[in-house]
Short mmCIF file of C-alpha atoms and ligand atoms in Angstrom, two decimals:
data_model
loop_
_atom_site.label_atom_id
_atom_site.label_comp_id
_atom_site.label_asym_id
_atom_site.label_seq_id
_atom_site.Cartn_x
_atom_site.Cartn_y
_atom_site.Cartn_z
CA MET A 11 -0.26 0.09 -0.38
CA THR A 12 1.31 3.54 -0.90
CA ALA A 13 -0.35 6.05 1.43
CA GLY A 14 0.08 10.24 1.48
CA GLY A 15 1.09 12.72 -0.88
CA ASP A 16 3.19 10.38 -4.01
CA CYS A 17 7.01 10.90 -4.67
CA PRO A 18 9.54 9.45 -7.28
CA GLY A 19 10.88 6.03 -5.63
CA LEU A 20 7.20 4.54 -4.99
CA ASN A 21 7.25 2.42 -7.64
CA ALA A 22 10.70 1.38 -7.58
CA THR A 23 10.21 0.54 -3.70
CA LEU A 24 7.06 -1.82 -4.51
CA ARG A 25 9.26 -3.31 -7.15
CA GLY A 26 12.03 -4.51 -4.56
CA VAL A 27 9.59 -5.92 -2.29
CA ALA A 28 8.20 -8.00 -4.55
CA LYS A 29 10.93 -8.99 -6.73
CA ALA A 30 12.89 -9.97 -3.41
CA LEU A 31 9.59 -11.75 -2.35
CA TYR A 32 9.27 -13.69 -5.26
CA GLU A 33 13.23 -13.97 -5.58
CA ARG A 34 12.88 -15.81 -2.08
CA LEU A 35 9.85 -17.46 -2.12
CA GLY A 36 8.46 -18.18 -5.70
CA ASP A 37 5.44 -19.08 -6.12
CA ASP A 38 4.62 -19.51 -2.78
CA VAL A 39 4.00 -15.51 -2.99
CA GLU A 40 0.86 -13.50 -2.99
CA ILE A 41 0.77 -9.89 -3.41
CA ILE A 42 -1.74 -8.12 -2.78
CA GLY A 43 -2.30 -4.35 -4.04
CA ILE A 44 -4.53 -2.26 -1.63
CA SER A 45 -5.42 0.79 -4.11
CA ASN A 46 -5.18 4.75 -2.69
CA GLY A 47 -3.38 4.50 0.47
CA TYR A 48 -5.49 4.07 3.94
CA ASP A 49 -8.56 4.79 1.96
CA GLY A 50 -8.48 1.48 0.16
CA LEU A 51 -7.75 0.21 2.96
CA ILE A 52 -11.19 1.01 5.11
CA ASN A 53 -13.27 0.46 2.05
CA GLY A 54 -12.00 -3.01 0.94
CA ASN A 55 -10.57 -1.58 -2.51
CA TRP A 56 -7.92 -4.57 -2.57
CA ARG A 57 -6.80 -6.92 -5.69
CA VAL A 58 -4.39 -10.00 -6.09
CA MET A 59 -1.50 -8.41 -8.81
CA ASN A 60 0.55 -10.64 -11.00
CA ARG A 61 3.95 -10.45 -11.17
CA GLY A 62 4.10 -8.61 -14.68
CA GLU A 63 3.28 -5.66 -12.71
CA PHE A 64 6.04 -5.11 -11.08
CA SER A 65 7.82 -4.95 -14.58
CA GLY A 66 8.63 -2.36 -15.87
CA ILE A 67 8.06 0.25 -12.67
CA LEU A 68 11.61 0.96 -11.86
CA THR A 69 11.59 4.42 -13.06
CA VAL A 70 8.07 4.97 -13.45
CA GLY A 71 6.99 8.30 -11.05
CA GLY A 72 3.90 8.47 -8.88
CA THR A 73 2.59 4.84 -7.52
CA ILE A 74 0.78 2.30 -9.45
CA LEU A 75 -1.15 1.59 -6.75
CA GLY A 76 -2.82 4.97 -6.51
CA THR A 77 -2.50 7.41 -2.98
CA LYS A 78 -4.64 9.37 -1.16
CA ARG A 79 -4.23 11.58 2.02
CA THR A 80 -6.34 9.83 5.33
CA PRO A 81 -5.72 12.17 7.86
CA PHE A 82 -4.22 10.61 10.66
CA LYS A 83 -6.21 12.17 13.55
CA LEU A 84 -9.57 11.23 12.16
CA MET A 85 -8.93 7.66 12.06
CA LYS A 86 -10.18 6.86 15.40
CA VAL A 87 -13.19 9.18 14.65
CA ILE A 88 -16.34 8.20 13.47
CA GLY A 89 -17.95 10.69 11.13
CA GLU A 90 -21.16 11.44 9.54
CA ASP A 91 -20.94 7.81 7.31
CA LYS A 92 -20.66 6.25 10.87
CA VAL A 93 -17.76 3.76 9.43
CA ASP A 94 -15.35 2.64 12.05
CA LYS A 95 -12.15 2.97 10.12
CA VAL A 96 -9.79 1.13 12.46
CA LYS A 97 -12.34 -2.06 12.48
CA ALA A 98 -12.70 -1.50 8.46
CA MET A 99 -9.16 -1.63 7.95
CA LYS A 100 -8.66 -5.06 10.09
CA LYS A 101 -11.79 -6.25 8.33
CA THR A 102 -9.94 -5.67 5.02
CA TYR A 103 -6.76 -6.82 6.43
CA HIS A 104 -8.27 -10.32 7.46
CA GLU A 105 -10.52 -10.43 4.11
CA ALA A 106 -7.69 -10.22 2.13
CA LYS A 107 -5.86 -12.86 4.04
CA LEU A 108 -2.67 -10.64 4.86
CA ASP A 109 -0.21 -12.39 6.66
CA CYS A 110 1.82 -9.01 7.13
CA LEU A 111 0.76 -5.01 5.29
CA LEU A 112 3.71 -3.12 3.85
CA THR A 113 2.87 0.74 4.24
CA LEU A 114 5.03 3.30 2.48
CA GLY A 115 4.43 6.64 3.36
CA GLY A 116 5.23 9.47 5.37
CA ASN A 117 4.65 10.73 8.82
CA GLY A 118 1.04 10.20 8.89
CA THR A 119 1.40 6.59 7.32
CA HIS A 120 3.60 5.77 10.00
CA LYS A 121 1.21 6.88 12.35
CA THR A 122 -1.65 5.16 11.26
CA ALA A 123 1.03 1.97 10.73
CA ASN A 124 1.97 1.68 14.60
CA LEU A 125 -1.88 2.25 15.39
CA LEU A 126 -2.77 -1.01 13.15
CA SER A 127 0.25 -2.70 14.59
CA GLU A 128 -0.89 -1.82 18.59
CA GLU A 129 -4.06 -3.27 17.16
CA GLY A 130 -2.68 -6.91 16.18
CA LEU A 131 -1.87 -6.56 12.85
CA ASN A 132 1.72 -7.42 11.32
CA VAL A 133 3.31 -4.42 9.65
CA ILE A 134 6.42 -2.93 8.44
CA GLY A 135 6.92 0.50 7.09
CA LEU A 136 9.05 2.26 4.11
CA PRO A 137 9.79 5.74 4.66
CA LYS A 138 8.74 7.56 1.66
CA THR A 139 8.57 11.24 1.38
CA ILE A 140 10.63 14.61 -0.78
CA ASP A 141 10.42 16.26 2.95
CA ASN A 142 13.15 14.09 4.32
CA ASP A 143 11.80 14.40 7.80
CA ILE A 144 10.79 10.81 9.31
CA PHE A 145 12.17 10.06 12.74
CA GLY A 146 15.08 7.42 12.70
CA THR A 147 16.26 7.36 9.61
CA ASP A 148 18.84 9.62 8.09
CA VAL A 149 17.15 9.69 4.56
CA THR A 150 13.94 9.03 2.80
CA PHE A 151 13.25 7.71 -1.03
CA GLY A 152 11.91 10.53 -3.19
CA PHE A 153 14.45 13.38 -1.15
CA HIS A 154 17.57 13.13 -3.75
CA THR A 155 15.32 12.87 -6.30
CA ALA A 156 12.99 15.94 -5.30
CA VAL A 157 16.64 18.11 -4.21
CA ASP A 158 17.73 17.48 -8.26
CA ILE A 159 14.66 19.08 -9.64
CA ALA A 160 15.24 21.65 -7.11
CA THR A 161 18.30 22.32 -7.93
CA GLU A 162 17.49 21.75 -11.48
CA VAL A 163 14.99 25.05 -11.09
CA ILE A 164 17.51 26.87 -9.17
CA ASP A 165 20.53 26.56 -11.92
CA ARG A 166 17.80 27.99 -14.43
CA ILE A 167 16.50 30.46 -12.49
CA HIS A 168 19.95 31.82 -12.08
CA THR A 169 20.24 33.07 -15.37
CA THR A 170 17.74 35.25 -15.24
CA ALA A 171 19.03 36.87 -12.07
CA GLY A 172 22.09 37.34 -13.51
CA SER A 173 20.80 38.73 -16.97
CA HIS A 174 18.16 41.22 -15.34
CA SER A 175 19.92 42.10 -12.38
CA ARG A 176 17.57 40.81 -10.04
CA VAL A 177 16.87 39.11 -7.11
CA MET A 178 14.73 35.56 -7.26
CA VAL A 179 12.94 34.19 -4.57
CA ILE A 180 12.04 30.31 -5.15
CA GLU A 181 9.93 28.34 -2.84
CA LEU A 182 10.35 24.62 -2.74
CA MET A 183 8.14 22.27 -0.88
CA GLY A 184 8.33 21.80 2.81
CA ASN A 185 5.72 22.70 5.11
CA LYS A 186 7.81 21.80 8.76
CA ALA A 187 10.98 20.45 7.54
CA GLY A 188 13.71 22.19 5.38
CA TRP A 189 15.90 19.70 4.44
CA LEU A 190 14.72 20.02 0.55
CA THR A 191 15.70 23.76 0.65
CA LEU A 192 18.14 23.37 2.69
CA TYR A 193 19.96 20.87 0.05
CA SER A 194 18.90 22.40 -3.16
CA GLY A 195 19.89 25.62 -2.18
CA VAL A 196 23.34 24.65 -1.22
CA ALA A 197 23.63 22.35 -4.24
CA GLY A 198 22.26 25.33 -6.42
CA GLY A 199 24.38 27.83 -4.47
CA ALA A 200 21.32 30.38 -3.27
CA ASP A 201 22.20 33.29 -1.30
CA ILE A 202 20.03 33.39 1.07
CA ILE A 203 18.25 30.05 2.05
CA LEU A 204 15.14 30.24 5.02
CA LEU A 205 13.90 27.55 6.52
CA PRO A 206 10.47 26.58 8.68
CA GLU A 207 13.29 25.82 11.48
CA LEU A 208 14.64 28.93 11.31
CA PRO A 209 12.37 32.15 11.40
CA TYR A 210 13.85 34.96 9.08
CA ASN A 211 14.12 38.18 9.88
CA ILE A 212 13.33 40.34 6.67
CA GLU A 213 15.62 43.04 7.98
CA ARG A 214 18.39 40.36 7.92
CA VAL A 215 17.62 39.03 4.27
CA CYS A 216 17.87 42.60 2.71
CA ALA A 217 20.94 43.51 3.87
CA ALA A 218 22.24 40.27 2.82
CA VAL A 219 20.92 41.32 -0.35
CA GLU A 220 22.69 44.63 -0.03
CA LYS A 221 25.45 43.41 1.11
CA ARG A 222 25.93 41.30 -2.54
CA ALA A 223 25.15 44.43 -4.65
CA ARG A 224 28.23 46.08 -2.50
CA ALA A 225 30.47 43.27 -3.19
CA GLY A 226 29.57 43.98 -6.72
CA LYS A 227 26.85 41.06 -7.15
CA ASN A 228 23.82 42.33 -9.39
CA PHE A 229 21.61 39.67 -8.13
CA SER A 230 20.54 37.68 -5.18
CA ILE A 231 18.89 34.34 -5.06
CA LEU A 232 16.84 33.07 -2.01
CA ALA A 233 15.20 29.79 -1.73
CA VAL A 234 12.56 29.52 0.70
CA ALA A 235 10.66 26.59 2.29
CA GLU A 236 6.76 27.21 2.11
CA GLY A 237 7.19 26.70 5.51
CA ALA A 238 9.03 29.63 6.53
CA PHE A 239 8.36 32.48 8.98
CA ASP A 240 9.92 35.18 10.18
CA GLU A 241 10.28 35.91 13.98
CA ALA A 242 7.16 37.97 14.57
CA GLU A 243 5.53 34.91 13.16
CA ALA A 244 7.44 32.82 15.44
CA GLY A 245 6.04 34.46 18.66
CA MET A 246 3.13 33.43 17.62
CA LYS A 247 0.78 30.05 17.97
CA ARG A 248 1.13 28.45 13.89
CA LYS A 249 -2.50 28.98 14.15
CA GLU A 250 -2.87 32.17 14.71
CA TRP A 251 -0.28 33.26 12.19
CA MET A 252 -1.60 30.98 9.37
CA ALA A 253 -4.99 32.88 10.14
CA LYS A 254 -3.60 36.22 9.73
CA ARG A 255 -2.24 34.94 6.38
CA ALA A 256 -5.21 33.60 5.37
CA GLU A 257 -7.62 37.05 6.17
CA ALA A 258 -4.94 39.01 4.18
CA GLY A 259 -5.52 36.39 1.05
CA TYR A 260 -1.78 34.03 1.05
CA LYS A 261 -0.55 31.16 2.74
CA THR A 262 3.21 31.18 2.00
CA ALA A 263 5.63 34.14 3.17
CA THR A 264 7.34 33.99 -0.65
CA ASN A 265 4.80 37.20 -2.17
CA ARG A 266 5.77 38.72 0.76
CA ILE A 267 8.89 38.06 1.33
CA ALA A 268 9.36 38.93 -2.48
CA GLN A 269 7.45 42.61 -2.27
CA GLN A 270 9.35 43.32 0.89
CA ILE A 271 12.63 42.75 -0.80
CA GLU A 272 11.53 45.30 -3.80
CA ARG A 273 10.39 47.69 -1.68
CA MET A 274 13.62 48.23 1.22
CA THR A 275 15.87 47.21 -1.53
CA GLY A 276 15.14 48.68 -4.68
CA PHE A 277 15.86 45.42 -6.42
CA GLU A 278 13.54 44.26 -8.93
CA THR A 279 12.26 41.05 -7.62
CA ARG A 280 10.26 38.23 -9.00
CA ILE A 281 9.09 34.60 -7.47
CA CYS A 282 8.76 31.36 -9.10
CA VAL A 283 6.83 28.18 -7.35
CA PRO A 284 7.67 24.74 -9.08
CA GLY A 285 5.00 23.08 -6.51
CA HIS A 286 4.47 19.74 -7.46
CA MET A 287 7.17 19.63 -10.00
CA GLN A 288 9.53 18.44 -7.11
CA ARG A 289 7.42 15.43 -6.49
CA GLY A 290 6.82 14.27 -10.39
CA GLY A 291 8.63 12.25 -12.80
CA SER A 292 11.66 9.17 -12.59
CA PRO A 293 13.28 8.77 -9.37
CA SER A 294 17.22 9.42 -9.46
CA ALA A 295 19.64 7.23 -9.64
CA TYR A 296 20.34 7.36 -6.06
CA ASP A 297 16.68 7.27 -5.57
CA ARG A 298 16.61 3.58 -7.27
CA VAL A 299 19.19 2.30 -5.44
CA LEU A 300 18.08 3.25 -2.07
CA ALA A 301 14.24 2.07 -3.16
CA THR A 302 15.87 -1.44 -4.32
CA GLN A 303 17.66 -1.38 -0.89
CA PHE A 304 14.79 -0.68 1.16
CA GLY A 305 12.49 -2.76 -0.72
CA SER A 306 14.74 -5.57 -0.73
CA TYR A 307 15.29 -5.42 2.87
CA ALA A 308 11.33 -5.03 3.46
CA ALA A 309 10.78 -8.41 1.90
CA LYS A 310 13.28 -9.86 4.34
CA LEU A 311 12.05 -8.69 6.75
CA ALA A 312 8.45 -9.90 5.88
CA ALA A 313 9.85 -13.36 5.20
CA GLU A 314 11.54 -13.57 8.60
CA GLU A 315 8.13 -12.25 9.88
CA CYS A 316 9.79 -9.35 11.92
CA TYR A 317 6.64 -6.93 12.35
CA GLY A 318 6.16 -4.05 14.05
CA VAL A 319 9.07 -2.50 12.29
CA THR A 320 10.01 0.16 9.65
CA VAL A 321 13.37 0.02 7.30
CA ALA A 322 15.60 3.46 7.94
CA LEU A 323 19.11 4.01 6.67
CA LYS A 324 21.69 4.69 9.12
CA GLY A 325 24.66 6.08 7.76
CA THR A 326 25.34 3.26 5.32
CA GLN A 327 23.49 0.11 6.93
CA VAL A 328 19.89 -0.43 5.76
CA VAL A 329 18.30 -1.19 9.39
CA TYR A 330 15.07 -1.27 10.95
CA ASN A 331 13.08 1.02 13.99
CA PRO A 332 10.23 -0.05 15.83
CA LEU A 333 7.40 1.64 14.61
CA SER A 334 6.38 2.97 18.23
CA GLU A 335 9.63 4.75 18.08
CA VAL A 336 8.88 6.73 15.24
CA ALA A 337 5.59 7.17 14.97
CA GLY A 338 4.39 10.95 15.82
CA LYS A 339 7.83 12.16 16.11
CA ALA A 340 9.30 14.37 13.07
CA ARG A 341 12.63 14.71 12.08
CA ASN A 342 13.31 18.43 11.43
CA VAL A 343 16.82 20.08 10.38
CA PRO A 344 18.17 20.64 13.76
CA LYS A 345 20.14 24.06 14.81
CA ASP A 346 23.65 21.87 14.85
CA ALA A 347 22.67 20.27 11.57
CA GLU A 348 26.01 19.80 9.58
CA MET A 349 24.49 21.19 6.54
CA LEU A 350 23.55 24.78 8.26
CA ALA A 351 27.33 24.94 8.87
CA VAL A 352 28.08 24.21 5.87
CA ALA A 353 25.76 27.20 4.29
CA ARG A 354 27.14 29.24 7.26
CA ARG A 355 30.88 28.74 6.10
CA MET A 356 29.59 30.02 2.35
CA GLY A 357 28.73 32.87 3.54
CA VAL A 358 24.92 31.99 2.89
CA SER A 359 22.41 34.07 5.07
CA LEU A 360 20.23 31.66 6.82
CA GLY A 361 17.87 35.00 7.33
O1 LIG B 19 5.09 15.35 2.21
C1 LIG B 19 5.18 15.80 0.82
C2 LIG B 19 4.70 17.17 0.40
O2 LIG B 19 5.00 17.48 -1.09
C3 LIG B 19 5.06 18.46 1.19
O3 LIG B 19 6.46 19.01 0.98
C4 LIG B 19 4.10 19.42 0.88
O4 LIG B 19 3.72 20.35 1.65
C5 LIG B 19 2.72 18.82 0.64
O5 LIG B 19 3.12 17.31 0.47
C6 LIG B 19 2.21 18.93 -0.20
O6 LIG B 19 1.16 17.79 -0.04
P1 LIG B 19 -0.09 17.99 -1.44
O7 LIG B 19 0.10 17.35 -2.50
O8 LIG B 19 -1.43 17.13 -0.65
O9 LIG B 19 -0.85 19.31 -1.93
#
């Protein structure tokens, strides 16, 4: 089952699981595909898959199983449809005669995976997300492909920024975690990087633009995470500043930052929002390798009946963590992250 937002590497991981299982157990393996994430598990939307469906998908983006966001917080809430979702998921699990459920997903997916594990189901998680914010693993599949795409965006924006003497503000995905912005910002040579983990101050941002101008640089590139917020907002509850933004008619700080820079520095400023392009298309070679490592390792765990765990990369080793230790925790960019130190050493402003 694939759940949450799609990302490159989901199909490569499914292939990794399936091929390794067929290799190990031959015709004793039956793989059931659950459609559209937990929604399919709740509604009994599953089918027996054949071997051929796992061929030719290593390079294909998205997910052949379909996916959906099913809010974790509502899993235990019985809504107007009167469906007890936890009971329904357990019913599907038993109806499909699953020995084990493999869930490919991010933080929400892992929370529900842990919930089902606590309910007595055999569950193995696989960490996917372009945000790279799953606790207990150094990296998630999908992240490095997104970094490559975001880096290419920054590269391409550079030429226009330089030619037109402009400040370019590029909004990158990542609502609560800034890994994608930080890594692509460093890879693309951004001059200013703003992350949700480090509230920015617009005066400092403008000072960085002006410092570059004094040094003869006629342009500046900002890599801004979609979840970035300023110091004034940091003093409020998240809900409060989000409501203020909604009232003013905007969601992310990107436009506001661009307007402020233009007004305060006099530099012509433009924005670029690559959005879901960062999650689309074929996985990079790195992600194909990682997906194959993770998928084949999950197959080994399933064959050995090691359940209630999620796959992780620690250093160069693929390992597993108990779902209970991962669920409900996010891995944000820590203040002492090595890559932040790298950015600072390179003279990048972090706002
Ligand atoms: O979780 C991955 C992610 O791409 C985030 O970076 C982003 O905030 C969110 O998903 C967007 O979700 P959706 O595709 O549901 O709009």
